[in-house]
GROMACS .gro file of C-alpha atoms in nm:
model
   83
    1MET     CA    1  10.845  11.774  12.017
    2LYS     CA    2  10.930  11.732  12.381
    3LEU     CA    3  10.905  12.023  12.622
    4PHE     CA    4  11.222  11.956  12.821
    5ILE     CA    5  11.538  11.958  12.609
    6ASN     CA    6  11.910  11.932  12.674
    7CYS     CA    7  12.176  12.194  12.595
    8LYS     CA    8  12.267  12.044  12.259
    9GLU     CA    9  11.906  12.055  12.142
   10ALA     CA   10  11.864  12.409  12.281
   11ARG     CA   11  12.169  12.533  12.086
   12GLN     CA   12  12.045  12.372  11.765
   13ILE     CA   13  11.702  12.529  11.804
   14CYS     CA   14  11.861  12.863  11.893
   15ASP     CA   15  12.070  12.850  11.576
   16ARG     CA   16  11.766  12.777  11.362
   17GLY     CA   17  11.573  13.045  11.550
   18GLN     CA   18  11.812  13.309  11.418
   19TYR     CA   19  11.664  13.237  11.076
   20GLU     CA   20  11.309  13.215  11.211
   21GLU     CA   21  11.281  12.846  11.129
   22ILE     CA   22  11.138  12.717  11.456
   23SER     CA   23  10.791  12.624  11.569
   24PHE     CA   24  10.598  12.762  11.863
   25MET     CA   25  10.673  12.449  12.068
   26GLU     CA   26  11.045  12.479  11.996
   27LYS     CA   27  11.039  12.844  12.108
   28LEU     CA   28  10.863  12.739  12.426
   29SER     CA   29  11.113  12.457  12.489
   30VAL     CA   30  11.409  12.690  12.444
   31LYS     CA   31  11.260  12.953  12.674
   32LEU     CA   32  11.198  12.690  12.940
   33HIS     CA   33  11.552  12.553  12.903
   34ARG     CA   34  11.706  12.901  12.916
   35SER     CA   35  11.519  12.971  13.240
   36ILE     CA   36  11.735  12.707  13.411
   37CYS     CA   37  12.059  12.715  13.206
   38SER     CA   38  12.282  13.023  13.218
   39ARG     CA   39  12.527  12.874  12.965
   40CYS     CA   40  12.256  12.855  12.701
   41VAL     CA   41  12.144  13.210  12.783
   42LYS     CA   42  12.499  13.330  12.709
   43TYR     CA   43  12.512  13.118  12.393
   44SER     CA   44  12.185  13.268  12.271
   45GLU     CA   45  12.303  13.622  12.345
   46ARG     CA   46  12.631  13.572  12.157
   47ASN     CA   47  12.446  13.410  11.868
   48ALA     CA   48  12.200  13.700  11.846
   49LYS     CA   49  12.483  13.955  11.861
   50LEU     CA   50  12.673  13.779  11.581
   51THR     CA   51  12.362  13.765  11.364
   52HIS     CA   52  12.299  14.136  11.426
   53LEU     CA   53  12.659  14.229  11.339
   54LEU     CA   54  12.648  14.031  11.015
   55LYS     CA   55  12.319  14.186  10.908
   56ASP     CA   56  12.444  14.539  10.981
   57SER     CA   57  12.791  14.494  10.835
   58LYS     CA   58  12.915  14.739  10.578
   59CYS     CA   59  13.098  14.468  10.385
   60LYS     CA   60  13.077  14.493  10.013
   61HIS     CA   61  13.172  14.234   9.756
   62MET     CA   62  13.439  14.303   9.499
   63THR     CA   63  13.321  14.337   9.145
   64PRO     CA   64  13.446  14.082   8.890
   65GLU     CA   65  13.643  14.362   8.722
   66CYS     CA   66  13.821  14.443   9.047
   67LYS     CA   67  13.906  14.076   9.105
   68LYS     CA   68  14.039  14.046   8.748
   69ARG     CA   69  14.259  14.355   8.792
   70ILE     CA   70  14.404  14.222   9.119
   71ARG     CA   71  14.470  13.882   8.962
   72GLU     CA   72  14.649  14.045   8.665
   73GLU     CA   73  14.862  14.260   8.895
   74LEU     CA   74  14.960  13.956   9.100
   75GLU     CA   75  15.050  13.762   8.787
   76ARG     CA   76  15.269  14.052   8.662
   77GLU     CA   77  15.448  14.072   8.995
   78LEU     CA   78  15.500  13.696   9.007
   79ALA     CA   79  15.641  13.702   8.653
   80LYS     CA   80  15.903  13.958   8.767
   81THR     CA   81  16.026  13.732   9.047
   82PRO     CA   82  16.341  13.536   8.954
   83GLU     CA   83  16.308  13.161   8.989
   0.00000   0.00000   0.00000
């Protein structure tokens, strides 16, 4: 792994870093790159914010029963529509 990386490599490492899949050398390379690149600092901040929002979201998945009921209601309404 090289110490000096370009923006594309920094973004890729940053993305993987959100899932804690980077090595010590990659962390060091990204920190060094971010010290000279304000665009990558902003990218990293937005990426971290998005990850945080997704982890803390209150989204819940619909149950299969709920999906089935919605599908049946849609089919009934579509059957009422004249062709």
